[in-house]
Coordinates of C-alpha atoms in Angstrom, one line a residue:
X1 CA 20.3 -6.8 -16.1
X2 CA 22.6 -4.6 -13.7
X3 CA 21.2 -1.9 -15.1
X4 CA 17.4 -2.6 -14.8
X5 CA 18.4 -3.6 -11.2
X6 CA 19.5 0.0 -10.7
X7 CA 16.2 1.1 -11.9
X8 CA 14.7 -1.1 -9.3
X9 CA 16.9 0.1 -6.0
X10 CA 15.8 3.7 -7.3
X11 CA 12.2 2.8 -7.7
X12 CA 12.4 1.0 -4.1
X13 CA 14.0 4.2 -2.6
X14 CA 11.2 6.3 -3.9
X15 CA 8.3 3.9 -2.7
X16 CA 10.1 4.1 0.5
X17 CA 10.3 7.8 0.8
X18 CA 6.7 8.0 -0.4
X19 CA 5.7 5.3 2.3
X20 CA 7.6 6.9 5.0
X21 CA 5.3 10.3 4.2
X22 CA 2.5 8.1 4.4
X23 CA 3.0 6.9 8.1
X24 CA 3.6 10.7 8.9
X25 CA -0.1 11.3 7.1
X26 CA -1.4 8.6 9.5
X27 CA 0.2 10.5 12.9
X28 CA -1.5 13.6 10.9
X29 CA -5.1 11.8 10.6
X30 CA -5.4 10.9 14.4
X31 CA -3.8 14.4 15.6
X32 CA -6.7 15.7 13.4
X33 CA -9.2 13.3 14.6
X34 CA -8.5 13.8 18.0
X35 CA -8.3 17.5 17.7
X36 CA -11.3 17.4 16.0
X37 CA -13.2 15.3 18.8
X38 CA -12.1 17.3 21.8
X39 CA -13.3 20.4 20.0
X40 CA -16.5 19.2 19.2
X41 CA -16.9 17.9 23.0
X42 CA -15.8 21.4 24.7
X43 CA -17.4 23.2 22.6
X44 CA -20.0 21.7 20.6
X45 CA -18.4 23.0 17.1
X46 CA -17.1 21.6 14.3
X47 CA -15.2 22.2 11.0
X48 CA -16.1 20.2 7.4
X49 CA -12.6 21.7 6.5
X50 CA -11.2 19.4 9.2
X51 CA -13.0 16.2 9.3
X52 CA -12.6 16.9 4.9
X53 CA -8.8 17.1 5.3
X54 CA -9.1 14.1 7.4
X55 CA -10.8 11.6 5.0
X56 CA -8.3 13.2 2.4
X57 CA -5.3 12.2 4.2
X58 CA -6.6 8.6 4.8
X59 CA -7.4 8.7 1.4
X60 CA -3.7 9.7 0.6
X61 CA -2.5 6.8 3.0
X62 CA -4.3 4.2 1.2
X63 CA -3.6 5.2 -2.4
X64 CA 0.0 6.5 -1.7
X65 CA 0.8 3.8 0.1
X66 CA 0.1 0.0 -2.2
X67 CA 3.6 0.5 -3.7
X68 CA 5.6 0.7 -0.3
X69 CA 2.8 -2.4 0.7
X70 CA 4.1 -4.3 -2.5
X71 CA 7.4 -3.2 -1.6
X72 CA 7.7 -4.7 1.7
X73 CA 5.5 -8.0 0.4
X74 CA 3.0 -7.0 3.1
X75 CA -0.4 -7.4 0.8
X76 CA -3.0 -10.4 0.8
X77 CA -0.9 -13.3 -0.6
X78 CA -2.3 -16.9 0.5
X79 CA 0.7 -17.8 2.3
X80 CA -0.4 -21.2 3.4
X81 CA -0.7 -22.7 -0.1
X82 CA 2.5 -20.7 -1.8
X83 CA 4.5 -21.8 1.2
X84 CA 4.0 -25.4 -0.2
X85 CA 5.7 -24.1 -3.3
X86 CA 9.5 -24.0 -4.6
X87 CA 11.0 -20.1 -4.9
X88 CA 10.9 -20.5 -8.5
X89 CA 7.1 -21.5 -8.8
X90 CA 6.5 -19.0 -6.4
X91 CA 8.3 -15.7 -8.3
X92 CA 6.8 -17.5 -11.3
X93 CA 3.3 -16.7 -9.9
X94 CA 4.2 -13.4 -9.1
X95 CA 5.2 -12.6 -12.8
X96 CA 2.0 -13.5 -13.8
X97 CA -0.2 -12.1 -11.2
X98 CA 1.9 -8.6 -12.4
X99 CA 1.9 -9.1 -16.0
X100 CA -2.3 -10.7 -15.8
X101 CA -3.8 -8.6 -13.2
X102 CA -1.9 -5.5 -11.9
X103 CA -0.7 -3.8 -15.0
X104 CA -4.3 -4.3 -16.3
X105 CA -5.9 -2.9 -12.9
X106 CA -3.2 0.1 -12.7
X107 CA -3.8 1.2 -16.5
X108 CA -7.7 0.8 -16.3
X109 CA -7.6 2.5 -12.8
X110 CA -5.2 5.4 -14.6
X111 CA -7.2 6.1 -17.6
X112 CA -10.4 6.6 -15.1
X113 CA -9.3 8.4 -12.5
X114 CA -7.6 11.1 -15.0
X115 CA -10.5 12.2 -16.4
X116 CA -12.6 12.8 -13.2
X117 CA -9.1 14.3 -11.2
X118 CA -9.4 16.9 -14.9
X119 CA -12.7 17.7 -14.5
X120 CA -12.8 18.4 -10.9
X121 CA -10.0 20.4 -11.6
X122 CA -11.1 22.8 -15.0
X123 CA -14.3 23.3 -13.1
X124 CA -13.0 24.0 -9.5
X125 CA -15.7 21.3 -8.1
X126 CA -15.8 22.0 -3.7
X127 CA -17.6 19.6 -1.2
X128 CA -21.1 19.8 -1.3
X129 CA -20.6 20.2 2.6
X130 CA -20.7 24.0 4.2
X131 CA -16.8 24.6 4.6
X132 CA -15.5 21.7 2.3
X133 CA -12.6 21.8 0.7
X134 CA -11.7 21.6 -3.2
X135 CA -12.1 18.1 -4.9
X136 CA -9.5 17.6 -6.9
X137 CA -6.6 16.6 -4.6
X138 CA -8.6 13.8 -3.6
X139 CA -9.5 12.4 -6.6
X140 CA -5.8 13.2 -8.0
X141 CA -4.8 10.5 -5.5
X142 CA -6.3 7.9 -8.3
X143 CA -4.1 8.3 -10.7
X144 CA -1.5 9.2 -8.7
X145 CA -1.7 6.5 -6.7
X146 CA -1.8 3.8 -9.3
X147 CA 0.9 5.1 -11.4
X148 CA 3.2 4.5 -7.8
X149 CA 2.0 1.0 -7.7
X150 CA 2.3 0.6 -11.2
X151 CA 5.9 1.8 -11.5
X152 CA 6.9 -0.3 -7.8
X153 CA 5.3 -3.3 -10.0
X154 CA 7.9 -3.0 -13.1
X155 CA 10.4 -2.5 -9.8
X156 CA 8.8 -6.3 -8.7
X157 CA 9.0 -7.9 -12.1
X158 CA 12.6 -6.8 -12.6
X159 CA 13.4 -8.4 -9.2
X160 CA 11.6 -11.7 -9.7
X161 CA 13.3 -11.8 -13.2
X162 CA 16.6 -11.1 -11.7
X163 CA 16.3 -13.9 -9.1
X164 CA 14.7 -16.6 -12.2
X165 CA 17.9 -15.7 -13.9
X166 CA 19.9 -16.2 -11.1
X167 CA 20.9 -12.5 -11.0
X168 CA 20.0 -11.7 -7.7
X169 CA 18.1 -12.3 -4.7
X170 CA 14.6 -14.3 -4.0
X171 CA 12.7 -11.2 -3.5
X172 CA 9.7 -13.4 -1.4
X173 CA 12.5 -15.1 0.9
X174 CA 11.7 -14.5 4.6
X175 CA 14.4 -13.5 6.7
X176 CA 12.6 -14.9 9.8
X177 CA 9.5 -16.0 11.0
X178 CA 6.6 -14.0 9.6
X179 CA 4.2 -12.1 11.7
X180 CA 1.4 -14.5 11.0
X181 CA 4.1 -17.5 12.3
X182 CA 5.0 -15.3 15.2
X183 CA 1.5 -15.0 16.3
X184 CA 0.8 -18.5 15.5
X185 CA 3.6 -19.8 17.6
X186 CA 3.0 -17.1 20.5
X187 CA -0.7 -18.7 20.7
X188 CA 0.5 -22.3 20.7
X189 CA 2.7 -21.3 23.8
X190 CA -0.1 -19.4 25.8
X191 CA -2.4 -22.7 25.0
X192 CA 0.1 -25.1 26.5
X193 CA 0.5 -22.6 29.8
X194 CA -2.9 -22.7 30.2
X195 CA -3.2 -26.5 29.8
X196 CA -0.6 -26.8 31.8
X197 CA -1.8 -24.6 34.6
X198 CA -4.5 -26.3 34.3
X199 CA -3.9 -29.8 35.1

């Protein structure tokens, strides 16, 4: 087991790198947008090059960027009803939800996006746009974007095994309040101001 957990730490530290280049792409997207904008409004020009590499980068965010979600246990989970659950149940239903639905969707998502990321590429496809860029780095981000989620999900499964096995830590344990509690509590406490103000 230690050693699969070394696989994991290495896996983590990649997702993290590749999630950190993801935030830059999203300081990258507004400068563009914004650059784009105030262009546009000074002097009534634009670039498809521009607004391209813009949709590209947010494209980049959003594929690049499920593994370092999955990572940090920031995607849709129903928190309200697995809350009610044991830390046992709860990895359990991870396992499955891996095992059932995301190594399915990854490998179905792979063995689709390759071929259309292969053809854009042997044919040199551009935007139909005046100024557009080449296609394929976009639709490379398919592939590429599942197999990082795919590889952060054995990363997962090899840390809820861990903790089931009593090897490690409970990889869904909150250190503190979550955001969703934190915002919950701070909207209680502005309710009973204003009641209280109020009366």
């Amino acid at each position: 087991m230690s050693l699969l957990l070394k696989l994991s730490r290495l896996i983590d530290a990649l997702t993290n790198l590749i999630g950190k280049l993801a935030m830059w792409m999203i300081l990258a997207t507004t400068l563009i947008s914004a650059g784009n904008a105030i262009i546009r409004k000074l002097f009534g020009t634009s670039s498809n090059a521009w607004l391209e590499i813009q949709w590209y980068l947010f494209a980049a965010v959003f594929m690049l960027g499920s593994g370092y979600a999955f990572l940090r246990n920031a995607h849709v989970r129903i928190d309200f009803i697995s809350s009610r659950f044991s830390a046992r149940t709860r990895n359990w239903i991870d396992v499955g939800g891996i095992l059932v639905f995301v190594f399915p969707l990854c490998y179905l998502l792979i063995s689709l996006g390759m071929p259309l990321f292969l053809n854009a590429w042997n044919s040199g496809e551009m935007s139909s746009n005046a100024g557009g860029l080449l296609r394929w780095p976009v639709y490379a981000l398919i592939p590429l974007g599942f197999l990082l989620l795919f590889v952060q999900s054995i990363s997962e499964l090899i840390k809820r095994f861990a903790f089931l096995t009593g090897n490690g830590p409970d990889p869904l344990a909150h250190d503190g309040p979550s955001d969703e509690e934190l915002l919950a509590q701070q909207l209680l406490e502005e309710e009973a101001l204003r009641l209280k103000g109020a009366n």
